[in-house]
Amino acid sequence: MTTSLDCLYSFRRCPYAMRARLAVLFAGLQVELREVTLKNKPAQMLAISPKGTVPVLRLADGAVIDESRDIMVWAIEQQDPQGLLDATILDQANALIEQNDNDFKHWLDRYKYADRHVEMTQTEYRQRGEAFLQVLEALLERNAYLLGDDPTIADIGVMPFVRQFAHVDRDVFGQLPYPNLQRWLQRWLEHPLFMQTMIKLPVWQEGDDVVVFPSRT
């Protein structure tokens, strides 16, 4: 079966891929979704993006976008019915996503895989990561979302990584002194679009029927 849809290679549990899928949903677009396994990456994906990370978006015209931030912006620039790219918050949003993708992700990886990084204890790694959580908590003391009363690209860009941090040890996260952040995360976990983002799909193989995301049925 052939399709003229843009094609998104994704991995359900990857936070970078989560935010790309969220952007597609918030934009009201449809793509062909190819769920991959990172232990056996399809040759078709590696041919268009040799670095082998997800997400990778192959546009119908053959162009390739293989950075999640760029995929988010691409999707929302196609359609932005909920104002995620409000010009008045873009500088703040970009700064938050930059801090998330660099400092916070660095400590998140070490917190999650502390047994591979024995230079510090898991608790110490968690505490380093909490510096970013404190920034988010302060923002959420004033607003329902990070930069106002409505979600922006900052929320969808950051939330999957906070989710991953929380899931390292849910009991510990629940006891941390960030009530606003915890409420914000729970609101996202229950958000219909996020729940749609996390639908389980079989791993794609050459010759499979096209999986349209999101399905309209």
Short mmCIF file of C-alpha atoms in Angstrom, two decimals, residues 76-211:
data_model
loop_
_atom_site.label_atom_id
_atom_site.label_comp_id
_atom_site.label_asym_id
_atom_site.label_seq_id
_atom_site.Cartn_x
_atom_site.Cartn_y
_atom_site.Cartn_z
CA ILE A 76 2.90 23.39 14.54
CA GLU A 77 3.86 25.74 11.71
CA GLN A 78 1.59 23.72 9.40
CA GLN A 79 -1.38 24.37 11.68
CA ASP A 80 -1.49 25.89 15.14
CA PRO A 81 -5.13 25.88 16.25
CA GLN A 82 -4.21 26.09 19.95
CA GLY A 83 -1.57 28.81 19.69
CA LEU A 84 1.38 26.72 20.83
CA LEU A 85 3.76 29.00 18.95
CA ASP A 86 2.47 32.26 20.42
CA ALA A 87 5.14 34.77 19.44
CA THR A 88 5.05 36.45 22.85
CA ILE A 89 6.43 33.36 24.60
CA LEU A 90 8.77 31.88 21.99
CA ASP A 91 12.00 33.16 23.53
CA GLN A 92 11.03 31.79 26.94
CA ALA A 93 9.84 28.53 25.42
CA ASN A 94 13.06 28.03 23.50
CA ALA A 95 15.14 28.77 26.59
CA LEU A 96 13.21 26.18 28.63
CA ILE A 97 13.50 23.53 25.95
CA GLU A 98 17.21 24.27 25.61
CA GLN A 99 17.72 23.85 29.35
CA ASN A 100 15.67 20.67 29.27
CA ASP A 101 17.57 19.15 26.36
CA ASN A 102 20.99 19.93 27.77
CA ASP A 103 21.34 20.30 31.54
CA PHE A 104 18.24 18.39 32.64
CA LYS A 105 18.63 15.53 30.15
CA HIS A 106 22.24 15.11 31.25
CA TRP A 107 21.25 14.56 34.88
CA LEU A 108 18.12 12.61 33.98
CA ASP A 109 20.16 10.02 32.12
CA ARG A 110 22.50 9.62 35.04
CA TYR A 111 19.66 9.42 37.54
CA LYS A 112 17.88 6.77 35.47
CA TYR A 113 21.04 4.76 34.81
CA ALA A 114 22.98 5.46 37.99
CA ASP A 115 24.51 1.99 37.92
CA ARG A 116 26.35 3.00 34.73
CA HIS A 117 27.59 6.29 36.21
CA VAL A 118 29.22 5.42 39.51
CA GLU A 119 30.92 8.80 39.97
CA MET A 120 27.93 9.95 42.05
CA THR A 121 25.03 8.30 43.84
CA GLN A 122 21.57 8.08 42.34
CA THR A 123 20.33 10.52 44.98
CA GLU A 124 22.99 13.03 43.99
CA TYR A 125 22.05 12.73 40.34
CA ARG A 126 18.40 13.22 41.24
CA GLN A 127 19.23 16.33 43.22
CA ARG A 128 21.17 17.80 40.30
CA GLY A 129 18.16 17.20 38.07
CA GLU A 130 15.90 18.86 40.58
CA ALA A 131 17.46 22.23 39.78
CA PHE A 132 15.36 22.24 36.61
CA LEU A 133 12.29 20.95 38.41
CA GLN A 134 12.58 23.94 40.74
CA VAL A 135 12.53 26.28 37.73
CA LEU A 136 9.38 24.60 36.47
CA GLU A 137 7.75 24.64 39.92
CA ALA A 138 8.30 28.39 40.18
CA LEU A 139 6.65 28.93 36.78
CA LEU A 140 3.72 26.73 37.74
CA GLU A 141 3.10 28.65 40.94
CA ARG A 142 1.78 31.43 38.71
CA ASN A 143 0.21 29.57 35.81
CA ALA A 144 -1.65 26.39 34.97
CA TYR A 145 0.96 25.69 32.29
CA LEU A 146 4.60 26.65 32.07
CA LEU A 147 4.14 29.98 30.31
CA GLY A 148 0.51 30.87 30.89
CA ASP A 149 -3.00 29.56 31.23
CA ASP A 150 -2.77 27.47 28.06
CA PRO A 151 -0.21 24.93 26.85
CA THR A 152 2.61 26.02 24.57
CA ILE A 153 5.43 24.30 22.74
CA ALA A 154 7.38 24.53 26.01
CA ASP A 155 4.94 22.20 27.76
CA ILE A 156 4.95 19.53 25.07
CA GLY A 157 8.71 19.88 24.64
CA VAL A 158 9.51 19.41 28.33
CA MET A 159 6.76 17.18 29.71
CA PRO A 160 7.96 13.81 28.34
CA PHE A 161 11.30 14.28 30.08
CA VAL A 162 9.71 15.21 33.41
CA ARG A 163 7.55 12.12 33.01
CA GLN A 164 10.66 10.01 32.52
CA PHE A 165 12.29 11.57 35.58
CA ALA A 166 9.21 10.87 37.68
CA HIS A 167 9.04 7.26 36.51
CA VAL A 168 12.55 6.45 37.72
CA ASP A 169 11.03 6.21 41.21
CA ARG A 170 7.40 7.30 41.42
CA ASP A 171 7.30 7.09 45.22
CA VAL A 172 10.27 9.41 45.55
CA PHE A 173 8.89 11.84 42.97
CA GLY A 174 5.58 11.96 44.81
CA GLN A 175 7.36 13.03 47.98
CA LEU A 176 9.37 15.85 46.40
CA PRO A 177 8.32 19.40 47.35
CA TYR A 178 6.93 20.32 43.92
CA PRO A 179 3.13 20.15 44.23
CA ASN A 180 2.45 22.37 41.23
CA LEU A 181 4.77 20.39 39.01
CA GLN A 182 3.19 17.14 40.17
CA ARG A 183 -0.30 18.43 39.36
CA TRP A 184 0.89 19.69 35.97
CA LEU A 185 2.43 16.33 35.13
CA GLN A 186 -0.68 14.44 36.23
CA ARG A 187 -2.85 16.73 34.11
CA TRP A 188 -0.69 15.89 31.12
CA LEU A 189 -0.71 12.16 31.81
CA GLU A 190 -4.52 12.30 31.74
CA HIS A 191 -4.70 14.60 28.71
CA PRO A 192 -6.61 12.92 25.84
CA LEU A 193 -3.94 13.83 23.30
CA PHE A 194 -1.15 12.45 25.44
CA MET A 195 -3.10 9.25 25.98
CA GLN A 196 -3.52 9.03 22.21
CA THR A 197 0.21 9.60 21.81
CA MET A 198 0.94 6.53 23.94
CA ILE A 199 -1.23 4.00 22.11
CA LYS A 200 0.77 0.82 21.60
CA LEU A 201 1.48 -0.17 18.01
CA PRO A 202 3.25 -3.19 16.55
CA VAL A 203 6.82 -2.74 15.35
CA TRP A 204 6.83 -1.74 11.68
CA GLN A 205 8.25 -4.08 9.07
CA GLU A 206 8.66 -3.66 5.34
CA GLY A 207 5.44 -4.68 3.60
CA ASP A 208 3.14 -3.87 6.52
CA ASP A 209 -0.04 -1.92 5.93
CA VAL A 210 0.26 1.80 6.48
CA VAL A 211 -0.54 2.91 10.04
#
